[in-house]
Short mmCIF file of N, CA and C in Angstrom, two decimals:
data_model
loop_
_atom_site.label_atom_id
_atom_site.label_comp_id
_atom_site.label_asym_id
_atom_site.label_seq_id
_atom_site.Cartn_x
_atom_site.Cartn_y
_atom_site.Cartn_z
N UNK A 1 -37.50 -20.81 -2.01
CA UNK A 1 -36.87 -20.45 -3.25
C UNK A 1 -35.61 -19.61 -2.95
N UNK A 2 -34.41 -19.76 -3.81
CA UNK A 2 -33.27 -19.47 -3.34
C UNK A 2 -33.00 -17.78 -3.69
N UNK A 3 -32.52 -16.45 -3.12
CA UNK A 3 -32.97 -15.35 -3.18
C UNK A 3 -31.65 -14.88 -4.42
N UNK A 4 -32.49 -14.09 -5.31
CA UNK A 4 -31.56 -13.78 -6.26
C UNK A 4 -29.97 -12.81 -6.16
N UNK A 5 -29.14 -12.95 -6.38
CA UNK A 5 -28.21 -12.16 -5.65
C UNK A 5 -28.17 -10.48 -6.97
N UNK A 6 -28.18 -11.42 -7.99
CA UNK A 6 -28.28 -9.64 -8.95
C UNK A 6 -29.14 -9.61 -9.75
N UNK A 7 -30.33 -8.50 -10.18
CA UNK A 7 -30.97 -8.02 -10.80
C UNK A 7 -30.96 -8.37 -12.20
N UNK A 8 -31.45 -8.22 -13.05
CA UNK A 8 -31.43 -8.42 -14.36
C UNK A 8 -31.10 -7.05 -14.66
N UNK A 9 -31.12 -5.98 -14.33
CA UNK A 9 -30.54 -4.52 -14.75
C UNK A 9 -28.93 -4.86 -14.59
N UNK A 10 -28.82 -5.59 -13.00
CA UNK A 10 -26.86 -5.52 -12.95
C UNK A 10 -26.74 -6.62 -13.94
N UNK A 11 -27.52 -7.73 -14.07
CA UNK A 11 -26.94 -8.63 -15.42
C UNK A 11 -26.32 -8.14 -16.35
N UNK A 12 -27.27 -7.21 -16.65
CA UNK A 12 -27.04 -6.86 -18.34
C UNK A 12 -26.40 -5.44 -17.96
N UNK A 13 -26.11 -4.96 -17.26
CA UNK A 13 -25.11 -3.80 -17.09
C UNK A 13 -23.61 -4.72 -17.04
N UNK A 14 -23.09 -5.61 -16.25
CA UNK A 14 -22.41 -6.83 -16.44
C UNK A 14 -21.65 -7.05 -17.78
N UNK A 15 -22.37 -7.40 -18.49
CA UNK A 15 -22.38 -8.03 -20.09
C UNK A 15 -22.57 -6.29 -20.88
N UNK A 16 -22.93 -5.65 -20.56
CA UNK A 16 -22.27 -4.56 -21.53
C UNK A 16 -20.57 -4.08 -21.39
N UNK A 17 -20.30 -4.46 -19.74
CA UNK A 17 -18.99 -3.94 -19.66
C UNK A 17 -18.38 -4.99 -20.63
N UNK A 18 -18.63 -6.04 -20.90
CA UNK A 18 -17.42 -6.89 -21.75
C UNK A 18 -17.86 -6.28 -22.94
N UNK A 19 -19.00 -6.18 -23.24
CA UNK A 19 -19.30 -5.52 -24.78
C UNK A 19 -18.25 -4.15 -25.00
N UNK A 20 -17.58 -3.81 -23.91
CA UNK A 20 -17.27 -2.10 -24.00
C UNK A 20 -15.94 -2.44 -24.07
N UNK A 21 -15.73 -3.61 -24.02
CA UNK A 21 -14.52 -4.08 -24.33
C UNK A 21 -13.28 -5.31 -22.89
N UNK A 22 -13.94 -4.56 -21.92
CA UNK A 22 -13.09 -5.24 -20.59
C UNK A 22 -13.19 -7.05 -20.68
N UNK A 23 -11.74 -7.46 -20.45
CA UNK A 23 -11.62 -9.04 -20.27
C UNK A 23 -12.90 -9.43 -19.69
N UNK A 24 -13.10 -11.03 -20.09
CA UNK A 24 -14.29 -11.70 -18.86
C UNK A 24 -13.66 -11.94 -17.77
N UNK A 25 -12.31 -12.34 -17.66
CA UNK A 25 -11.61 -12.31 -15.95
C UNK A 25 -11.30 -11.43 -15.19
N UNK A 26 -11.56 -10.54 -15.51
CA UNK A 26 -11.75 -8.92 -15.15
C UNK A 26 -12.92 -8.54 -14.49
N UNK A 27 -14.17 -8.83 -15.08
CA UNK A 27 -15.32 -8.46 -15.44
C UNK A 27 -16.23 -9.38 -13.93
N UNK A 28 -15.74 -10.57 -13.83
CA UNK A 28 -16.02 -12.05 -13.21
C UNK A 28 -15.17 -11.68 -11.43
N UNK A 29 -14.11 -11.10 -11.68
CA UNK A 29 -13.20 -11.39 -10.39
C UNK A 29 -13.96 -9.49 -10.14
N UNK A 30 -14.26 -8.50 -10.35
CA UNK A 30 -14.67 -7.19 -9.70
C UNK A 30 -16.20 -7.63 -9.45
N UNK A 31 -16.92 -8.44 -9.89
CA UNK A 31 -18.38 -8.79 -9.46
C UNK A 31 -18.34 -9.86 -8.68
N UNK A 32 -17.20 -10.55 -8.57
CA UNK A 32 -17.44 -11.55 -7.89
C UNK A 32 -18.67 -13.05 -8.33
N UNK A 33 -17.97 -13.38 -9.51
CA UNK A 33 -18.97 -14.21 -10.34
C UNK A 33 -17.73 -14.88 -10.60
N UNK A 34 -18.20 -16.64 -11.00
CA UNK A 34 -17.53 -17.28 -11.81
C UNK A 34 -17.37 -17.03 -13.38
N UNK A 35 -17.15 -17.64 -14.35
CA UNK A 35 -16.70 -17.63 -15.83
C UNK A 35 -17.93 -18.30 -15.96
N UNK A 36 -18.48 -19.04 -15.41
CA UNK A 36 -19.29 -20.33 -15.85
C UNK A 36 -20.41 -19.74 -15.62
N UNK A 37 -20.93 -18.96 -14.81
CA UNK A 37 -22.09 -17.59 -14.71
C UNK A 37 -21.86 -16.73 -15.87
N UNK A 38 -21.22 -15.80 -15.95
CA UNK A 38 -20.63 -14.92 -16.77
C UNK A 38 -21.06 -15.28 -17.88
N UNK A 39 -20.66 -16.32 -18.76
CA UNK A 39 -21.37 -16.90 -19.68
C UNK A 39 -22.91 -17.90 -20.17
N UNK A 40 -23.38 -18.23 -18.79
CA UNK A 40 -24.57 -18.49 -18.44
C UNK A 40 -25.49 -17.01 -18.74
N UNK A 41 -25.34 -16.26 -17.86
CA UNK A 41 -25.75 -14.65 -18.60
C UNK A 41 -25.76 -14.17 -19.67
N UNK A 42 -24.89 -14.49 -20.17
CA UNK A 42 -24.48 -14.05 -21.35
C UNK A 42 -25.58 -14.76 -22.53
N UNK A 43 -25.69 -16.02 -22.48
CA UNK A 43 -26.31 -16.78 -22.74
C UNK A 43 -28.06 -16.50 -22.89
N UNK A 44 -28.33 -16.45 -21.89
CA UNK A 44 -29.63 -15.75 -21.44
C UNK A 44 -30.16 -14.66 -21.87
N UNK A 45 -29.41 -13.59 -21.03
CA UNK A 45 -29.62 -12.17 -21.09
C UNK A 45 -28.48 -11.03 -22.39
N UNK A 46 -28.29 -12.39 -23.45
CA UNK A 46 -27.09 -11.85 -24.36
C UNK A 46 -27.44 -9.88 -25.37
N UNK A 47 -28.93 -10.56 -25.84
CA UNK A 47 -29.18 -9.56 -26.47
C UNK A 47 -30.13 -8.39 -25.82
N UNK A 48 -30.47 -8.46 -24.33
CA UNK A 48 -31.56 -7.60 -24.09
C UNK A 48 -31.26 -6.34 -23.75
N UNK A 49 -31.82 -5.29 -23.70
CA UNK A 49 -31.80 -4.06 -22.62
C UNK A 49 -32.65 -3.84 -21.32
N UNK A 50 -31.74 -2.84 -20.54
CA UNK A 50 -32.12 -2.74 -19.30
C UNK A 50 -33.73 -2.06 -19.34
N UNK A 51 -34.49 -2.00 -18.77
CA UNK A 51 -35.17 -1.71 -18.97
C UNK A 51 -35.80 -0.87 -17.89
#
């Protein structure tokens, strides 16, 4: 099984920075994620908290 590279805490820490306002190409190029992740997450993990 392929090993996860980020947490579901950095997910959704991730997706609050765009909530806080920062671009997604911003957000994508300092984590080192595509757009097409970024919104895959988003997708997923849109409404949850860290827990």
């Amino acid at each position: 099984m392929k090993r996860k590279r980020f947490t579901e805490e950095q997910i959704i820490g991730v997706l609050k920075e765009s909530e806080a306002g920062a671009k997604t190409d911003d957000i994508c190029r300092r984590h080192g994620i595509s757009s097409a992740t970024f919104y895959s997450w988003r997708k997923k993990y849109g409404g949850m908290e860290a827990g």
